[in-house]
Amino acid sequence: MRAAIVPVTPIEQNCTLIWCTATMRGAIVDPGGDLPKIQAAVAQAGFTVEKVLLTHGHIDHAGEAKPCADAFGVPIEGPHEDDRFWLARLEEDGKNWGIRGVPFEPDRWLSDGDTVTVGDLTLDVYHTPGHTAGHVIFHHAPSRFAQVGDVLFQGSVGRTDLPQGNHKQLIESIVTKLWPLGDETAFIPGHGKPSTFAHERQWNMFVSDSALSA
């Protein structure tokens, strides 16, 4: 398995390319914008795109998901159906942020316990509400890797002040869904640098073991 980050939109969202090195087939996670940049990165990596995956429906993650899927002729999987609210308002939010937003419904909504395939890889899906009601993350156990969207960041956590956000729910998602995946798990967040769960459990001021036990 390989992964690469392609920062997109003025908000510097981490669109992530994930591909199977055995089959050279892969997925584009959260193509929020800058489609030509994403296409160039895929061409440079040299894999065949077979699907678009979405962690959640915010404009910087999903704004150009439909144009991206159409350009590659592939389906969209995710997020959880509770994010239908956000996907329906992508055009409106795009105008507010100066980002192209194309409303759509995915080919497949995802639920907790589902799996998605990328080439020969199988990724587990976890429903992790809090940042949005329908947020999901993707975990590849053999690689000890997770794509966590805007649930957790290096040194921070996702904002919960937007519609349908819930801070208590977000912390619960991190503690009950992310931490059990193992301290050694490396993750790519929706913004900023990658990290590990071990690092965040030691140093993250919001969800470190010491912060949560205080």
mmCIF file of C-alpha atoms in Angstrom:
data_model
loop_
_atom_site.group_PDB
_atom_site.id
_atom_site.type_symbol
_atom_site.label_atom_id
_atom_site.label_comp_id
_atom_site.label_asym_id
_atom_site.label_seq_id
_atom_site.Cartn_x
_atom_site.Cartn_y
_atom_site.Cartn_z
ATOM 1 C CA MET A 1 0.000 0.000 0.000
ATOM 2 C CA ARG A 2 1.142 3.525 -0.796
ATOM 3 C CA ALA A 3 -0.335 6.891 0.082
ATOM 4 C CA ALA A 4 0.402 10.444 -1.034
ATOM 5 C CA ILE A 5 -0.974 13.816 0.050
ATOM 6 C CA VAL A 6 -2.170 16.399 -2.469
ATOM 7 C CA PRO A 7 -3.013 19.705 -0.717
ATOM 8 C CA VAL A 8 -6.071 21.281 -2.365
ATOM 9 C CA THR A 9 -8.297 24.364 -2.019
ATOM 10 C CA PRO A 10 -7.314 27.623 -0.287
ATOM 11 C CA ILE A 11 -7.954 25.772 2.999
ATOM 12 C CA GLU A 12 -5.032 23.387 2.255
ATOM 13 C CA GLN A 13 -7.067 20.211 2.647
ATOM 14 C CA ASN A 14 -5.166 16.937 2.424
ATOM 15 C CA CYS A 15 -6.662 15.123 -0.546
ATOM 16 C CA THR A 16 -5.073 11.674 -0.236
ATOM 17 C CA LEU A 17 -4.169 9.188 -2.948
ATOM 18 C CA ILE A 18 -4.174 5.557 -1.791
ATOM 19 C CA TRP A 19 -3.119 2.748 -4.074
ATOM 20 C CA CYS A 20 -2.376 -0.948 -4.077
ATOM 21 C CA THR A 21 1.163 -1.631 -5.268
ATOM 22 C CA ALA A 22 0.258 -5.186 -6.352
ATOM 23 C CA THR A 23 -2.441 -4.074 -8.787
ATOM 24 C CA MET A 24 -1.568 -0.367 -9.238
ATOM 25 C CA ARG A 25 -5.214 0.456 -8.690
ATOM 26 C CA GLY A 26 -6.194 3.134 -6.223
ATOM 27 C CA ALA A 27 -8.623 5.646 -4.771
ATOM 28 C CA ILE A 28 -8.801 9.395 -4.339
ATOM 29 C CA VAL A 29 -9.876 10.394 -0.827
ATOM 30 C CA ASP A 30 -11.585 13.768 -0.319
ATOM 31 C CA PRO A 31 -11.032 15.577 -3.652
ATOM 32 C CA GLY A 32 -12.269 18.932 -2.388
ATOM 33 C CA GLY A 33 -10.943 20.993 -5.279
ATOM 34 C CA ASP A 34 -8.076 21.692 -7.691
ATOM 35 C CA LEU A 35 -8.993 18.745 -9.932
ATOM 36 C CA PRO A 36 -6.160 19.355 -12.450
ATOM 37 C CA LYS A 37 -3.653 19.149 -9.591
ATOM 38 C CA ILE A 38 -5.168 15.850 -8.455
ATOM 39 C CA GLN A 39 -5.120 14.456 -11.985
ATOM 40 C CA ALA A 40 -1.441 15.392 -12.362
ATOM 41 C CA ALA A 41 -0.580 13.698 -9.054
ATOM 42 C CA VAL A 42 -2.392 10.515 -10.100
ATOM 43 C CA ALA A 43 -0.551 10.489 -13.415
ATOM 44 C CA GLN A 44 2.775 10.934 -11.632
ATOM 45 C CA ALA A 45 1.998 8.083 -9.212
ATOM 46 C CA GLY A 46 1.051 5.882 -12.145
ATOM 47 C CA PHE A 47 -1.974 4.034 -10.797
ATOM 48 C CA THR A 48 -5.477 3.537 -12.193
ATOM 49 C CA VAL A 49 -8.224 5.249 -10.205
ATOM 50 C CA GLU A 50 -11.122 2.929 -9.380
ATOM 51 C CA LYS A 51 -13.134 5.036 -6.921
ATOM 52 C CA VAL A 52 -13.479 8.241 -4.925
ATOM 53 C CA LEU A 53 -13.758 7.886 -1.140
ATOM 54 C CA LEU A 54 -15.148 10.582 1.156
ATOM 55 C CA THR A 55 -14.670 11.024 4.889
ATOM 56 C CA HIS A 56 -17.350 13.718 5.168
ATOM 57 C CA GLY A 57 -19.332 16.308 3.274
ATOM 58 C CA HIS A 58 -17.660 19.648 4.008
ATOM 59 C CA ILE A 59 -16.880 21.792 0.974
ATOM 60 C CA ASP A 60 -13.069 21.518 1.234
ATOM 61 C CA HIS A 61 -13.332 17.712 1.240
ATOM 62 C CA ALA A 62 -16.213 17.070 -1.151
ATOM 63 C CA GLY A 63 -16.624 20.155 -3.341
ATOM 64 C CA GLU A 64 -15.218 18.564 -6.489
ATOM 65 C CA ALA A 65 -15.931 14.916 -5.659
ATOM 66 C CA LYS A 66 -18.560 14.637 -8.407
ATOM 67 C CA PRO A 67 -16.437 16.297 -11.135
ATOM 68 C CA CYS A 68 -13.478 14.146 -10.041
ATOM 69 C CA ALA A 69 -15.492 10.934 -10.186
ATOM 70 C CA ASP A 70 -16.889 11.928 -13.576
ATOM 71 C CA ALA A 71 -13.430 12.751 -14.933
ATOM 72 C CA PHE A 72 -12.107 9.312 -14.022
ATOM 73 C CA GLY A 73 -15.373 7.480 -14.701
ATOM 74 C CA VAL A 74 -15.538 5.955 -11.215
ATOM 75 C CA PRO A 75 -18.082 5.718 -8.355
ATOM 76 C CA ILE A 76 -18.133 7.672 -5.099
ATOM 77 C CA GLU A 77 -18.247 5.770 -1.792
ATOM 78 C CA GLY A 78 -18.953 7.586 1.460
ATOM 79 C CA PRO A 79 -19.537 9.354 3.664
ATOM 80 C CA HIS A 80 -22.253 8.128 6.063
ATOM 81 C CA GLU A 81 -25.778 9.128 5.066
ATOM 82 C CA ASP A 82 -26.011 11.529 8.011
ATOM 83 C CA ASP A 83 -23.898 13.917 5.913
ATOM 84 C CA ARG A 84 -26.562 14.207 3.215
ATOM 85 C CA PHE A 85 -27.194 17.676 4.704
ATOM 86 C CA TRP A 86 -23.702 18.849 3.744
ATOM 87 C CA LEU A 87 -23.591 17.285 0.287
ATOM 88 C CA ALA A 88 -26.877 18.982 -0.644
ATOM 89 C CA ARG A 89 -25.474 22.447 0.153
ATOM 90 C CA LEU A 90 -22.083 22.173 -1.563
ATOM 91 C CA GLU A 91 -22.916 24.783 -4.215
ATOM 92 C CA GLU A 92 -24.025 27.293 -1.593
ATOM 93 C CA ASP A 93 -21.006 26.634 0.638
ATOM 94 C CA GLY A 94 -18.706 26.813 -2.368
ATOM 95 C CA LYS A 95 -19.861 30.331 -3.143
ATOM 96 C CA ASN A 96 -19.223 31.358 0.456
ATOM 97 C CA TRP A 97 -15.686 29.945 0.412
ATOM 98 C CA GLY A 98 -14.759 30.727 -3.188
ATOM 99 C CA ILE A 99 -14.501 27.016 -3.955
ATOM 100 C CA ARG A 100 -16.346 25.105 -6.655
ATOM 101 C CA GLY A 101 -19.078 23.001 -5.073
ATOM 102 C CA VAL A 102 -21.145 20.433 -6.970
ATOM 103 C CA PRO A 103 -23.983 18.763 -5.003
ATOM 104 C CA PHE A 104 -24.442 15.010 -5.456
ATOM 105 C CA GLU A 105 -25.366 11.766 -3.743
ATOM 106 C CA PRO A 106 -22.680 9.083 -3.564
ATOM 107 C CA ASP A 107 -23.040 5.755 -5.295
ATOM 108 C CA ARG A 108 -22.690 4.120 -1.899
ATOM 109 C CA TRP A 109 -23.307 5.486 1.569
ATOM 110 C CA LEU A 110 -21.019 3.952 4.190
ATOM 111 C CA SER A 111 -21.838 2.721 7.686
ATOM 112 C CA ASP A 112 -19.844 1.587 10.694
ATOM 113 C CA GLY A 113 -18.463 -1.899 10.036
ATOM 114 C CA ASP A 114 -18.450 -1.617 6.246
ATOM 115 C CA THR A 115 -15.345 -2.239 4.171
ATOM 116 C CA VAL A 116 -14.095 -0.632 0.980
ATOM 117 C CA THR A 117 -11.651 -2.177 -1.459
ATOM 118 C CA VAL A 118 -8.772 -0.471 -3.232
ATOM 119 C CA GLY A 119 -7.152 -2.905 -5.629
ATOM 120 C CA ASP A 120 -6.346 -5.934 -3.466
ATOM 121 C CA LEU A 121 -6.507 -3.851 -0.281
ATOM 122 C CA THR A 122 -9.460 -3.935 2.107
ATOM 123 C CA LEU A 123 -10.026 -0.901 4.336
ATOM 124 C CA ASP A 124 -12.331 -0.945 7.357
ATOM 125 C CA VAL A 125 -14.869 1.847 7.736
ATOM 126 C CA TYR A 126 -15.633 3.440 11.107
ATOM 127 C CA HIS A 127 -18.449 5.941 11.642
ATOM 128 C CA THR A 128 -16.902 8.770 13.668
ATOM 129 C CA PRO A 129 -19.450 11.559 14.231
ATOM 130 C CA GLY A 130 -18.684 14.798 16.006
ATOM 131 C CA HIS A 131 -17.047 17.025 13.406
ATOM 132 C CA THR A 132 -19.997 16.180 11.171
ATOM 133 C CA ALA A 133 -22.808 13.731 11.874
ATOM 134 C CA GLY A 134 -21.820 11.456 9.004
ATOM 135 C CA HIS A 135 -18.036 11.490 9.226
ATOM 136 C CA VAL A 136 -16.203 8.205 8.583
ATOM 137 C CA ILE A 137 -12.567 7.145 8.687
ATOM 138 C CA PHE A 138 -10.723 4.473 6.706
ATOM 139 C CA HIS A 139 -8.294 2.010 8.323
ATOM 140 C CA HIS A 140 -5.936 -0.480 6.704
ATOM 141 C CA ALA A 141 -4.909 -2.816 9.517
ATOM 142 C CA PRO A 142 -2.004 -4.617 7.752
ATOM 143 C CA SER A 143 -0.316 -1.265 7.058
ATOM 144 C CA ARG A 144 -1.226 0.230 10.446
ATOM 145 C CA PHE A 145 -2.579 3.220 8.546
ATOM 146 C CA ALA A 146 -5.676 5.382 8.839
ATOM 147 C CA GLN A 147 -7.159 8.291 6.903
ATOM 148 C CA VAL A 148 -9.072 10.195 9.584
ATOM 149 C CA GLY A 149 -10.361 13.287 7.792
ATOM 150 C CA ASP A 150 -11.126 16.079 10.238
ATOM 151 C CA VAL A 151 -11.610 13.958 13.373
ATOM 152 C CA LEU A 152 -8.028 14.234 14.638
ATOM 153 C CA PHE A 153 -5.026 16.376 13.717
ATOM 154 C CA GLN A 154 -1.445 16.590 14.846
ATOM 155 C CA GLY A 155 -1.884 18.494 18.110
ATOM 156 C CA SER A 156 -5.585 19.218 17.708
ATOM 157 C CA VAL A 157 -9.048 17.840 16.933
ATOM 158 C CA GLY A 158 -11.791 18.711 14.471
ATOM 159 C CA ARG A 159 -13.896 21.804 15.020
ATOM 160 C CA THR A 160 -17.417 21.244 16.292
ATOM 161 C CA ASP A 161 -18.919 24.720 16.033
ATOM 162 C CA LEU A 162 -20.447 24.147 12.575
ATOM 163 C CA PRO A 163 -24.004 22.794 12.070
ATOM 164 C CA GLN A 164 -24.419 19.240 13.412
ATOM 165 C CA GLY A 165 -21.078 19.400 15.216
ATOM 166 C CA ASN A 166 -20.819 17.890 18.700
ATOM 167 C CA HIS A 167 -17.630 18.133 20.753
ATOM 168 C CA LYS A 168 -18.541 15.433 23.264
ATOM 169 C CA GLN A 169 -19.402 13.081 20.404
ATOM 170 C CA LEU A 170 -16.118 13.887 18.649
ATOM 171 C CA ILE A 171 -14.036 13.020 21.708
ATOM 172 C CA GLU A 172 -16.028 9.812 22.127
ATOM 173 C CA SER A 173 -15.325 8.904 18.484
ATOM 174 C CA ILE A 174 -11.595 9.409 19.006
ATOM 175 C CA VAL A 175 -11.441 7.401 22.226
ATOM 176 C CA THR A 176 -13.743 4.534 21.202
ATOM 177 C CA LYS A 177 -13.015 4.235 17.469
ATOM 178 C CA LEU A 178 -9.476 5.536 16.853
ATOM 179 C CA TRP A 179 -7.484 4.598 19.955
ATOM 180 C CA PRO A 180 -8.441 0.882 19.808
ATOM 181 C CA LEU A 181 -6.813 0.698 16.356
ATOM 182 C CA GLY A 182 -3.438 0.820 18.121
ATOM 183 C CA ASP A 183 -0.852 3.371 19.227
ATOM 184 C CA GLU A 184 1.420 2.391 16.344
ATOM 185 C CA THR A 185 -1.180 3.479 13.771
ATOM 186 C CA ALA A 186 0.028 6.289 11.524
ATOM 187 C CA PHE A 187 -2.645 8.615 10.200
ATOM 188 C CA ILE A 188 -3.170 11.269 7.571
ATOM 189 C CA PRO A 189 -5.523 14.004 8.771
ATOM 190 C CA GLY A 190 -7.654 16.311 6.670
ATOM 191 C CA HIS A 191 -5.264 19.200 7.302
ATOM 192 C CA GLY A 192 -1.667 19.480 8.438
ATOM 193 C CA LYS A 193 1.026 16.885 8.930
ATOM 194 C CA PRO A 194 0.605 13.127 9.472
ATOM 195 C CA SER A 195 1.114 11.757 12.962
ATOM 196 C CA THR A 196 0.575 8.604 15.020
ATOM 197 C CA PHE A 197 -2.024 7.792 17.626
ATOM 198 C CA ALA A 198 0.792 7.227 20.129
ATOM 199 C CA HIS A 199 2.070 10.774 19.602
ATOM 200 C CA GLU A 200 -1.392 12.268 20.019
ATOM 201 C CA ARG A 201 -2.142 10.218 23.122
ATOM 202 C CA GLN A 202 1.002 11.691 24.670
ATOM 203 C CA TRP A 203 1.012 15.269 23.402
ATOM 204 C CA ASN A 204 -2.398 16.327 22.047
ATOM 205 C CA MET A 205 -3.816 18.940 24.438
ATOM 206 C CA PHE A 206 -7.394 17.865 23.694
ATOM 207 C CA VAL A 207 -7.239 14.062 23.747
ATOM 208 C CA SER A 208 -3.959 13.013 25.362
ATOM 209 C CA ASP A 209 -4.331 10.412 28.073
ATOM 210 C CA SER A 210 -3.398 13.005 30.675
ATOM 211 C CA ALA A 211 -5.865 15.591 29.314
ATOM 212 C CA LEU A 212 -8.739 13.119 29.333
ATOM 213 C CA SER A 213 -7.964 11.897 32.845
ATOM 214 C CA ALA A 214 -7.770 15.391 34.295
#
